[in-house]
Every structure is written in C-alpha cells, then in structure tokens.
PDB file of C-alpha atoms and ligand atoms in Angstrom:
ATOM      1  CA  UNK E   9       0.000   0.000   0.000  1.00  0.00           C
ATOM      2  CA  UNK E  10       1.351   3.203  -1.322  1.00  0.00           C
ATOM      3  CA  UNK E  11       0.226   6.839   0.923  1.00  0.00           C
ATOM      4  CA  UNK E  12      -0.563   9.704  -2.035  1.00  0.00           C
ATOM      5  CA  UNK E  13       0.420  13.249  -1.039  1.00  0.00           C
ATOM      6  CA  UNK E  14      -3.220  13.769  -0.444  1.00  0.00           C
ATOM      7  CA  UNK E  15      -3.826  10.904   1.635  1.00  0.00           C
ATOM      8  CA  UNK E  16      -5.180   8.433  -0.305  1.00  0.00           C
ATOM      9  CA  UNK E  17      -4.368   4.460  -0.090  1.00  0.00           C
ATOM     10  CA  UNK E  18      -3.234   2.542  -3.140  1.00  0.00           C
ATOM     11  CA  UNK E  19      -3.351  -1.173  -3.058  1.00  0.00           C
ATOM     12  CA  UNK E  20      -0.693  -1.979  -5.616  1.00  0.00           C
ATOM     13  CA  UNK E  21      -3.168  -5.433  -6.661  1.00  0.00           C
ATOM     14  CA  UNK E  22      -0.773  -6.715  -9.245  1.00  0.00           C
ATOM     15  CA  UNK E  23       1.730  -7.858  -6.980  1.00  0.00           C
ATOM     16  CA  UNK E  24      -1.132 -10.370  -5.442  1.00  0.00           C
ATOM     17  CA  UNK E  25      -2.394 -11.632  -8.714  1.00  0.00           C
ATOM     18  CA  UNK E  26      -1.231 -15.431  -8.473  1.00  0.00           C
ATOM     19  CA  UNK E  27      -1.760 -15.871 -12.053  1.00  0.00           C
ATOM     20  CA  UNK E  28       1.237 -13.533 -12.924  1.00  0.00           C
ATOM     21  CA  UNK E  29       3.392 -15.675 -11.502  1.00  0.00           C
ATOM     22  CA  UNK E  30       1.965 -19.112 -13.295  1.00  0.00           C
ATOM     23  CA  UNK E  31       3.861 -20.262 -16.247  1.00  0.00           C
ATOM     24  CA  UNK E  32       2.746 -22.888 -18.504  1.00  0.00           C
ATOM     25  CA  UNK E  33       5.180 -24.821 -21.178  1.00  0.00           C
ATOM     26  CA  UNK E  34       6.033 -27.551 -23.225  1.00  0.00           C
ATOM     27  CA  UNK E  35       8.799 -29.112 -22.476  1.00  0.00           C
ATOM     28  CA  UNK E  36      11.455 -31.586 -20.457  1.00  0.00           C
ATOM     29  CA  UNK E  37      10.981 -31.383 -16.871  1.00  0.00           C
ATOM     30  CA  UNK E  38      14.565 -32.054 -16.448  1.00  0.00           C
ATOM     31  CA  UNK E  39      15.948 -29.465 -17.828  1.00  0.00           C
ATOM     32  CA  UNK E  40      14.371 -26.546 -16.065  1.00  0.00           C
ATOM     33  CA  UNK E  41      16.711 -23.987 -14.129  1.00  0.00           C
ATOM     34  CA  UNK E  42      14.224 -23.172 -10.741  1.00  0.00           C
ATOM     35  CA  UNK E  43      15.014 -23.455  -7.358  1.00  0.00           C
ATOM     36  CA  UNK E  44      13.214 -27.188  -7.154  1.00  0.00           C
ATOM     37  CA  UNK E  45      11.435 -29.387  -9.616  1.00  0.00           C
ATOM     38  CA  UNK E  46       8.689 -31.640  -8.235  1.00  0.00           C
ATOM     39  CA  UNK E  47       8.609 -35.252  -8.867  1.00  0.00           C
ATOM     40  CA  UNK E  48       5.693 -37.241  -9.707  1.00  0.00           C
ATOM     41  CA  UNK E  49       6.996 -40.477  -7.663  1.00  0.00           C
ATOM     42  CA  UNK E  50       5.577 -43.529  -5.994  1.00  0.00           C
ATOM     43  CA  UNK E  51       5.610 -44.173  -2.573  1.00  0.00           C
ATOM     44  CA  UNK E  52       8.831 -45.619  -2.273  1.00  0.00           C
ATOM     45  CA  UNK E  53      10.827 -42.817  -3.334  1.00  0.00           C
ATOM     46  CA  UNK E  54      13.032 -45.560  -5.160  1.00  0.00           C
ATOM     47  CA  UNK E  55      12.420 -44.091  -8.493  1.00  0.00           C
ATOM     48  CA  UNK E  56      10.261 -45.722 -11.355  1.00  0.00           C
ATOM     49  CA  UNK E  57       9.282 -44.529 -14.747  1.00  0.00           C
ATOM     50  CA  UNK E  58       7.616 -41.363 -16.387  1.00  0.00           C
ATOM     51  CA  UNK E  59       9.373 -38.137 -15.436  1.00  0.00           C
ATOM     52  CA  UNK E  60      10.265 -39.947 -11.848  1.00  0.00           C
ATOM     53  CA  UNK E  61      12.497 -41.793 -14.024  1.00  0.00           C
ATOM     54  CA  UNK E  62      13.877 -39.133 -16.543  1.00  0.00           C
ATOM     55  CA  UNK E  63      14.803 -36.976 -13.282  1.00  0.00           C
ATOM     56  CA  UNK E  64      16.616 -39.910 -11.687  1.00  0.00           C
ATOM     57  CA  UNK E  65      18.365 -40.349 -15.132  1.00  0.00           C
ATOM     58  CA  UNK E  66      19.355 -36.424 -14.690  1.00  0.00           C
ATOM     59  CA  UNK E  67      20.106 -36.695 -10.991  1.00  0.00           C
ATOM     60  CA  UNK E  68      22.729 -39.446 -11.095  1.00  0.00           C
ATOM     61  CA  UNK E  69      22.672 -42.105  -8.218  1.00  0.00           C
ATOM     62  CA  UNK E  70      23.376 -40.010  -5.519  1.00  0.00           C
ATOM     63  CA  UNK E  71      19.707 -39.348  -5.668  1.00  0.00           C
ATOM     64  CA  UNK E  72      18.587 -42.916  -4.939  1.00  0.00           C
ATOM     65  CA  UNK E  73      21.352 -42.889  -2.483  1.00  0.00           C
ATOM     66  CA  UNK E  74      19.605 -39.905  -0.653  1.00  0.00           C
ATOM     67  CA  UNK E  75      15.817 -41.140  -1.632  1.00  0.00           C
ATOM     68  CA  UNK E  76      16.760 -44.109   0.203  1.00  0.00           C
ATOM     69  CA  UNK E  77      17.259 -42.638   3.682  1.00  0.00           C
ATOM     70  CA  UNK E  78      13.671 -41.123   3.618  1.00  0.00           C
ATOM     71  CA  UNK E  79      11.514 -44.293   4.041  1.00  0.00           C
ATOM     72  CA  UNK E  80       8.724 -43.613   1.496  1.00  0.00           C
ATOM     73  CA  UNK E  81       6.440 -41.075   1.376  1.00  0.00           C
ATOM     74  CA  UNK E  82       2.443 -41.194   1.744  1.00  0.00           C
ATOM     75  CA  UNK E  83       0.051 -40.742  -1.188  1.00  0.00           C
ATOM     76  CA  UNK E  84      -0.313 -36.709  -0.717  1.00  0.00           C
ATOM     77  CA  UNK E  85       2.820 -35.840   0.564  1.00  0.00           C
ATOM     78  CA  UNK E  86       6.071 -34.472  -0.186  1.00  0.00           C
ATOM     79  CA  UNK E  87       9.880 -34.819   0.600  1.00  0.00           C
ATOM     80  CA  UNK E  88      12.476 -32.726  -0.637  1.00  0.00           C
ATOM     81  CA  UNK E  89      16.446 -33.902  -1.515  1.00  0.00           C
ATOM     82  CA  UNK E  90      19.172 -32.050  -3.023  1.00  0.00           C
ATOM     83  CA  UNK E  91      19.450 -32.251  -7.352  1.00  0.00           C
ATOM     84  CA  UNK E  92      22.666 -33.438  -7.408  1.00  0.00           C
ATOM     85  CA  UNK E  93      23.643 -33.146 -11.392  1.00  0.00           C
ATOM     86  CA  UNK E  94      19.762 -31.252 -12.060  1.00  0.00           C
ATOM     87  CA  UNK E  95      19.716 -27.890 -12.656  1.00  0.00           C
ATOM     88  CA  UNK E  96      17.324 -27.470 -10.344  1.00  0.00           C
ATOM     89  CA  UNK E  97      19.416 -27.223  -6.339  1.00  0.00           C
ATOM     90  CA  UNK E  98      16.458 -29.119  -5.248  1.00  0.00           C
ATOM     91  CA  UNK E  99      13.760 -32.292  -5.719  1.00  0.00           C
ATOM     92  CA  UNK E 100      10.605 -32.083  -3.969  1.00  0.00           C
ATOM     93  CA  UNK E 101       9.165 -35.744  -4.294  1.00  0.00           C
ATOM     94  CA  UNK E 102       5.042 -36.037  -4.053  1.00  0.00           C
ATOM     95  CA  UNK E 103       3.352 -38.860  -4.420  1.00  0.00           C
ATOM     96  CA  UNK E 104      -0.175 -38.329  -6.629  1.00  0.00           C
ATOM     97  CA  UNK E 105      -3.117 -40.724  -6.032  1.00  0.00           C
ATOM     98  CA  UNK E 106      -3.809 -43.612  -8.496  1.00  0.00           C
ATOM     99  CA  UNK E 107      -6.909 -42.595 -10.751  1.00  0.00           C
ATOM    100  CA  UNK E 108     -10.012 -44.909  -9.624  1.00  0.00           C
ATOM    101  CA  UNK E 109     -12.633 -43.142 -11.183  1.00  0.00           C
ATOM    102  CA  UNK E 110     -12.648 -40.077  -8.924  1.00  0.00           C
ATOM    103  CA  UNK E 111     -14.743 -41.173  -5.979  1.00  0.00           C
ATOM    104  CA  UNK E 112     -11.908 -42.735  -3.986  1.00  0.00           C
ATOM    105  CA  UNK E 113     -10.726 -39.554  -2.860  1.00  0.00           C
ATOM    106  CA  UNK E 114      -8.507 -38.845  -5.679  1.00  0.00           C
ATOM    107  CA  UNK E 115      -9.430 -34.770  -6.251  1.00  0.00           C
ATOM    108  CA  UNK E 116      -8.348 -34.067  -2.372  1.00  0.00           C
ATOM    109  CA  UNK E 117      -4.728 -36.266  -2.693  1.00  0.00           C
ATOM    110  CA  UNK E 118      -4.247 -34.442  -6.108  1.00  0.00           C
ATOM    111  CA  UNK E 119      -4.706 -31.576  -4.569  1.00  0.00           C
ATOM    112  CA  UNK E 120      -2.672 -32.338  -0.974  1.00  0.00           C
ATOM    113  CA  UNK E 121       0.468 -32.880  -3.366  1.00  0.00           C
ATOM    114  CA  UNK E 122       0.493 -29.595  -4.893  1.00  0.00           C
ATOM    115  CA  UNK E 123      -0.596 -27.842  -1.305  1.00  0.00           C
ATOM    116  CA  UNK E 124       2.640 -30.330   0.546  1.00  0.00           C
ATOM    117  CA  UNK E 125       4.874 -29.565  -2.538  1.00  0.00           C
ATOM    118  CA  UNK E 126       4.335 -25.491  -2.475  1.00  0.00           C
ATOM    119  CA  UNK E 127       4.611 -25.538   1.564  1.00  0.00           C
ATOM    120  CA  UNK E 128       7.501 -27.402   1.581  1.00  0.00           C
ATOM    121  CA  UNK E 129       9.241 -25.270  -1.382  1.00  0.00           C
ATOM    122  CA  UNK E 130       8.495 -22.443   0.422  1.00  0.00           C
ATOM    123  CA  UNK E 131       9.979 -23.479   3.840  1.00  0.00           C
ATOM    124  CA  UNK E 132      13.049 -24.335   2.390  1.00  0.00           C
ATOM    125  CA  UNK E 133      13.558 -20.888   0.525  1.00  0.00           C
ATOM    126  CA  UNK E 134      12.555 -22.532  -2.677  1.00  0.00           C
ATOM    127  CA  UNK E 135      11.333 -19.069  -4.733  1.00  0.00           C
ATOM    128  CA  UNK E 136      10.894 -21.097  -8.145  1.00  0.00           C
ATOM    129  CA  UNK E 137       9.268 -24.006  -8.516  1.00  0.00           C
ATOM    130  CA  UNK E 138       8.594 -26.880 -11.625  1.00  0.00           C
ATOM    131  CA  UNK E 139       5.579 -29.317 -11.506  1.00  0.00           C
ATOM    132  CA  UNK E 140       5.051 -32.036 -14.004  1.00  0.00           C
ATOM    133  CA  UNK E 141       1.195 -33.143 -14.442  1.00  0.00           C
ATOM    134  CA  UNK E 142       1.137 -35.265 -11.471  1.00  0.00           C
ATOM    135  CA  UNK E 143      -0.586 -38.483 -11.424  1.00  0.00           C
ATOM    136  CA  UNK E 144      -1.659 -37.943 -15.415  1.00  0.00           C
ATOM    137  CA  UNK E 145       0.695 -41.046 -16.687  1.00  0.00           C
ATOM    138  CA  UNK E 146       1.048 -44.167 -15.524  1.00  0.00           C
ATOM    139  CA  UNK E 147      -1.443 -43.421 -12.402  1.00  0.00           C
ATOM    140  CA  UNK E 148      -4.282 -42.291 -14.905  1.00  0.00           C
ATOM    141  CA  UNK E 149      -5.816 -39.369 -14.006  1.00  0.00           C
ATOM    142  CA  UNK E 150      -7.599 -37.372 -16.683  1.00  0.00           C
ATOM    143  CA  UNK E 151      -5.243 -34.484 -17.570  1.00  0.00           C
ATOM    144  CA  UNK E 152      -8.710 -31.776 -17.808  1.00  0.00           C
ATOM    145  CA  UNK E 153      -9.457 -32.376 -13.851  1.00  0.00           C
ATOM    146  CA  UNK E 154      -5.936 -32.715 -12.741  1.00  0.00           C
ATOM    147  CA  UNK E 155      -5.230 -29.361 -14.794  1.00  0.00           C
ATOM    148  CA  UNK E 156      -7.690 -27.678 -12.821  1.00  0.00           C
ATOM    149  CA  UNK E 157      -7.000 -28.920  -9.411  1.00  0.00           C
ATOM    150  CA  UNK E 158      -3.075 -28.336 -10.017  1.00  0.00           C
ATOM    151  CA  UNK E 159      -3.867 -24.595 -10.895  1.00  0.00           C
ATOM    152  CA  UNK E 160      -6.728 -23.709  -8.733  1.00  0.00           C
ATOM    153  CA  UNK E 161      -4.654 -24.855  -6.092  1.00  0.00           C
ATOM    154  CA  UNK E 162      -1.048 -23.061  -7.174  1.00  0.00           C
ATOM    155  CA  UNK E 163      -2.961 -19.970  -7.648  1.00  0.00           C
ATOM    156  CA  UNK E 164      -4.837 -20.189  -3.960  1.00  0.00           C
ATOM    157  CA  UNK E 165      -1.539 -20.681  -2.538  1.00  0.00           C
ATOM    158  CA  UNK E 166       0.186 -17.736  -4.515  1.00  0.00           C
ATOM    159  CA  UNK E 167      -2.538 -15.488  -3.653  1.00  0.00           C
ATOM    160  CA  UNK E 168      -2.168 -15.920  -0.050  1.00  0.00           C
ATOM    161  CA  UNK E 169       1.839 -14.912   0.025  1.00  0.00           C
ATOM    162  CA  UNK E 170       4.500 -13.460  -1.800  1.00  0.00           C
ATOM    163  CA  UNK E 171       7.169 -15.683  -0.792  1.00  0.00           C
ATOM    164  CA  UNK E 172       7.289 -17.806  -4.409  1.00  0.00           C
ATOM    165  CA  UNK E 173       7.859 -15.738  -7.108  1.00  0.00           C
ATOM    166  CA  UNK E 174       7.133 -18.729  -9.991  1.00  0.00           C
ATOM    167  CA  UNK E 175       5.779 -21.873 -10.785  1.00  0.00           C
ATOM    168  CA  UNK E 176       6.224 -23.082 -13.910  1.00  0.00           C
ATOM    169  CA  UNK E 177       4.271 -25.645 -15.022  1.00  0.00           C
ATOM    170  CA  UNK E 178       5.737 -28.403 -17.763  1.00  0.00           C
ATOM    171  CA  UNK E 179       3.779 -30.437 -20.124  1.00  0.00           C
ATOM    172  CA  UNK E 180       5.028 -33.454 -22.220  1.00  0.00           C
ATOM    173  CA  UNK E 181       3.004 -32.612 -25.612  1.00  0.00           C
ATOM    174  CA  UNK E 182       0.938 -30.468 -27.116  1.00  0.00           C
ATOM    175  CA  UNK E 183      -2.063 -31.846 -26.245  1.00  0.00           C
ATOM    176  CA  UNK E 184      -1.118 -31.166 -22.395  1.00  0.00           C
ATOM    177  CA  UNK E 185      -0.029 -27.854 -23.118  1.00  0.00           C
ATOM    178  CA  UNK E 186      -3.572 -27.153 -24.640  1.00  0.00           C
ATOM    179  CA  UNK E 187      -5.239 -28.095 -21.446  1.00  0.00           C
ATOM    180  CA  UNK E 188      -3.453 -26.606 -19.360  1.00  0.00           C
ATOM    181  CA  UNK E 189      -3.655 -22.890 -21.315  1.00  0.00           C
ATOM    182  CA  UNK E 190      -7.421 -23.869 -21.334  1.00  0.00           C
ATOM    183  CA  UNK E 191      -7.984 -24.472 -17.845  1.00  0.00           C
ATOM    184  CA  UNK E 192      -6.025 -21.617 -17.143  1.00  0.00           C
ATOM    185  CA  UNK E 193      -7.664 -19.000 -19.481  1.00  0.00           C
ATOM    186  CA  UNK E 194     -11.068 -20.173 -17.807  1.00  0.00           C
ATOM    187  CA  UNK E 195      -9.893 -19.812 -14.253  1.00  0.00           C
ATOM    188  CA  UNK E 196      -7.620 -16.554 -14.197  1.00  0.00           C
ATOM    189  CA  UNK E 197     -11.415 -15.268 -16.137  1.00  0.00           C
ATOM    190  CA  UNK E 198     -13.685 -16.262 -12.790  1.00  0.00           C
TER     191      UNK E 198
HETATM  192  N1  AR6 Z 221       9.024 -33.689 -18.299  1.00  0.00           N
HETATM  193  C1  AR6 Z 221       7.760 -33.279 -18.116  1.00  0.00           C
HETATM  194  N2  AR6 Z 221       6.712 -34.131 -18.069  1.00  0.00           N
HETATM  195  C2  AR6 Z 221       6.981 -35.454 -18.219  1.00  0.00           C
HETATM  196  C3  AR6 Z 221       8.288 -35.956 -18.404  1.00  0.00           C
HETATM  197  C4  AR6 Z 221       9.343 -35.009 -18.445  1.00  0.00           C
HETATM  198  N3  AR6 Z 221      10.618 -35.386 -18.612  1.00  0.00           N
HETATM  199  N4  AR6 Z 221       8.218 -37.319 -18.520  1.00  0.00           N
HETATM  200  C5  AR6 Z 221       6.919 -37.643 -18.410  1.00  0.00           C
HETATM  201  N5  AR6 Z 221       6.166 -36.524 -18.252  1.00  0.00           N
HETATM  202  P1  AR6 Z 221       4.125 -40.069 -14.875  1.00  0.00           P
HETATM  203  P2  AR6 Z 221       2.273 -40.383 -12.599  1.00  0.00           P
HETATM  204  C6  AR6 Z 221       4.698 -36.384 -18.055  1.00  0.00           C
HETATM  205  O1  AR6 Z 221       3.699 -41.394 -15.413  1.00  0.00           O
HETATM  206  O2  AR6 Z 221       1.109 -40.509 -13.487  1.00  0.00           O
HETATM  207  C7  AR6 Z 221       6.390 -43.509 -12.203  1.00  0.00           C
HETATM  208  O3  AR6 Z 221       6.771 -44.805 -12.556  1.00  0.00           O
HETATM  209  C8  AR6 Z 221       3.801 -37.488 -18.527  1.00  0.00           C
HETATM  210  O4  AR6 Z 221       3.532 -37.372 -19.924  1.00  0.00           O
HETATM  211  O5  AR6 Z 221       5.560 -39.741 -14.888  1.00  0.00           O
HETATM  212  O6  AR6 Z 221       2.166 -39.481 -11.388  1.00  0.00           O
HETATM  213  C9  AR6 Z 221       6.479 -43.265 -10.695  1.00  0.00           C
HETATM  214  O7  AR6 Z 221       7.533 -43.977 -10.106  1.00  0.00           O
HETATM  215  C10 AR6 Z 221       2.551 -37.225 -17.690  1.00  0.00           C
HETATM  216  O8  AR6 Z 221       1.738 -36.217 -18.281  1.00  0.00           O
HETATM  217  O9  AR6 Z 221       3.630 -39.877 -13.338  1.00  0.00           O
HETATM  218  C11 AR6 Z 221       5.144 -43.753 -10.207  1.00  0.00           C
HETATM  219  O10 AR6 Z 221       5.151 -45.170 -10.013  1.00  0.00           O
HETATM  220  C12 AR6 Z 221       3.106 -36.674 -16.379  1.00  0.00           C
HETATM  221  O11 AR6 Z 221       4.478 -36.329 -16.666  1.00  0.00           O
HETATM  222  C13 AR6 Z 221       4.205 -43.404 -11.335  1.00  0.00           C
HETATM  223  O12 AR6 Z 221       5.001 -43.344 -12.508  1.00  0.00           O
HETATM  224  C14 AR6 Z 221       3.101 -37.640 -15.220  1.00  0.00           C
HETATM  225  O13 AR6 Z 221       3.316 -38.976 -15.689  1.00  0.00           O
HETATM  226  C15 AR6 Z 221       3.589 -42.057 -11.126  1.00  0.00           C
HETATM  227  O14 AR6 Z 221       2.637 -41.834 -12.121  1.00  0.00           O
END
C-alpha cells in the first residue's frame, strides 16, 4: 500500500495476482533452471518410470542414495532432496493418487500434493518451482481435472503470500499444453 500526497491508499493489486506468476510450457521437466522441480513419484521414493524416471536419469545415483534414507512417502505428501547433477538445487518428491474413477478420494490427494509440494518449497527458501502433471501417466488421471485442481490450487496458494515468485508448469506434448492454457484461461477469467 502506497500513501498519495493527499492521503489516499493505493493497493498496488498486481503484486497479489497469483496468475502472474503461473507459467505454462512444453517441455522436459529435467531441464528446467528453478530453485526445485517436483517429482511425480511412488511411494517408495526408489524411483520408477515417467518423469520420476527421466529426473533420476538427470540426478545421477546419488539421488537414490539420498531417496533411500527417507523411508517412502504417503500418497499426498512431499519430501524434498538435493538435485545433485539437475539444474534445479532441489527435488521435492510427491506422491499423486492412483486414478479410480474419482470417488476414492482422488481430487483431495491431487490436490494435498500440490498444497505439501508449495509448503515445503516455500519453507526451504525454494522461490521457483517446476511441476510435471502429477498423477496424469502411468497413475491415470484425466489431464482436464488434474489441470484444474493443479492450478486452482497453485494460484490459492500464490494469492495468499509473496514468498514464491514462480511456478512453472511443464507439459510433455501439445495436447497437455492445450489443457493446461485452457484451464487456465477459464480460471484466471472467474
Ligand atoms: N518432463 C515433463 N513431463 C513429463 C516428463 C518429463 N521429462 N516425462 C513424463 N512426463 P508419470 P504419474 C509427463 O507417469 O502418473 C512412475 O513410474 C507425462 O507425460 O511420470 O504421477 C512413478 O515412479 C505425464 O503427463 O507420473 C510412479 O510409479 C506426467 O508427466 C508413477 O510413474 C506424469 O506422468 C507415477 O505416475
């Protein structure tokens, strides 16, 4: 808030607008320079396919090495580890729910991993952050409803603190990329 000379109060809005500070783009998770990229892992933390895979690839073994000190992690939550050889100085692991339909619970994990991931980057002085589309491969879940829970929630949690300054958001494909420019046009409109 910025006093005028003739007393008057201006709210400065555009630094709180979450959606300025939501990037979408095609591209290899990998290879993004942020502060942390988020892993789409399984509960074991012991590495798998998909991008969990490609960023253990990246990482090197000292990774696993590190992965396998944690003990797992629950469906919903999130651990972070160095990035070794990434880019990126850190990897925040979360692990998304399998897709069952959607009546097992599946919208409030999805949306407990991107809520653990964004607390955790923020307590570690993470200011930049990279999500795949969590849970959208191998676990299933349709890429329209995890689009929307993935940015709904980034942007609640941007809105309510300045402490991130980006999360970019990186889609394997076009296709992706569509929905997620989609879901965000019609949300950053409400
Ligand atoms: N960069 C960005 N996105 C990627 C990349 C990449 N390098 N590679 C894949 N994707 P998935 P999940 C996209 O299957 O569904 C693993 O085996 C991919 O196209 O990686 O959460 C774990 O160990 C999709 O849109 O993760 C678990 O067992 C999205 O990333 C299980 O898969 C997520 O696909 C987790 O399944």
């Amino acid at each position: 808030m910025t006093p005028t000379p003739d007393g008057a109060i201006l709210v400065d809005m555009s630094a709180r607008n979450p959606w300025d500070r939501i990037r979408i783009v095609e591209g290899d998770l990998t290879q993004l320079d942020v502060d942390a990229i988020v892993n789409a892992a399984n509960s074991s933390l012991l590495g798998g396919g998909g991008v969990d895979g490609a960023i253990h690839r990246a990482a090197g073994q000292d990774l696993l090495a590190e992965c396998r000190t944690i003990g797992g992690c629950p469906t919903g939550e999130a651990r972070i580890t160095r990035g070794y050889k990434l880019k990126a100085r850190h990897v925040i692991h979360t692990v998304g729910p399998v897709y069952h339909g959607g009546d097992s619970g599946e919208p409030a994990l999805l949306q407990s991993c991107y809520e653990s991931s964004l607390r955790l980057a923020r307590s570690n002085n993470v200011r930049t952050v990279g999500f795949p589309a969590i849970s959208c491969g191998v676990y299933g879940y349709p890429m329209r409803e995890a689009a929307t829970i993935a940015l709904e929630t980034t942007a609640r949690f941007l809105a309510a603190q300045d402490d991130i300054d980006e999360v970019v958001f990186v889609l394997f494909g076009r296709a992706a990329l569509d929905v997620y420019l989609a879901v965000r046009a019609e949300l950053s409109a409400i």
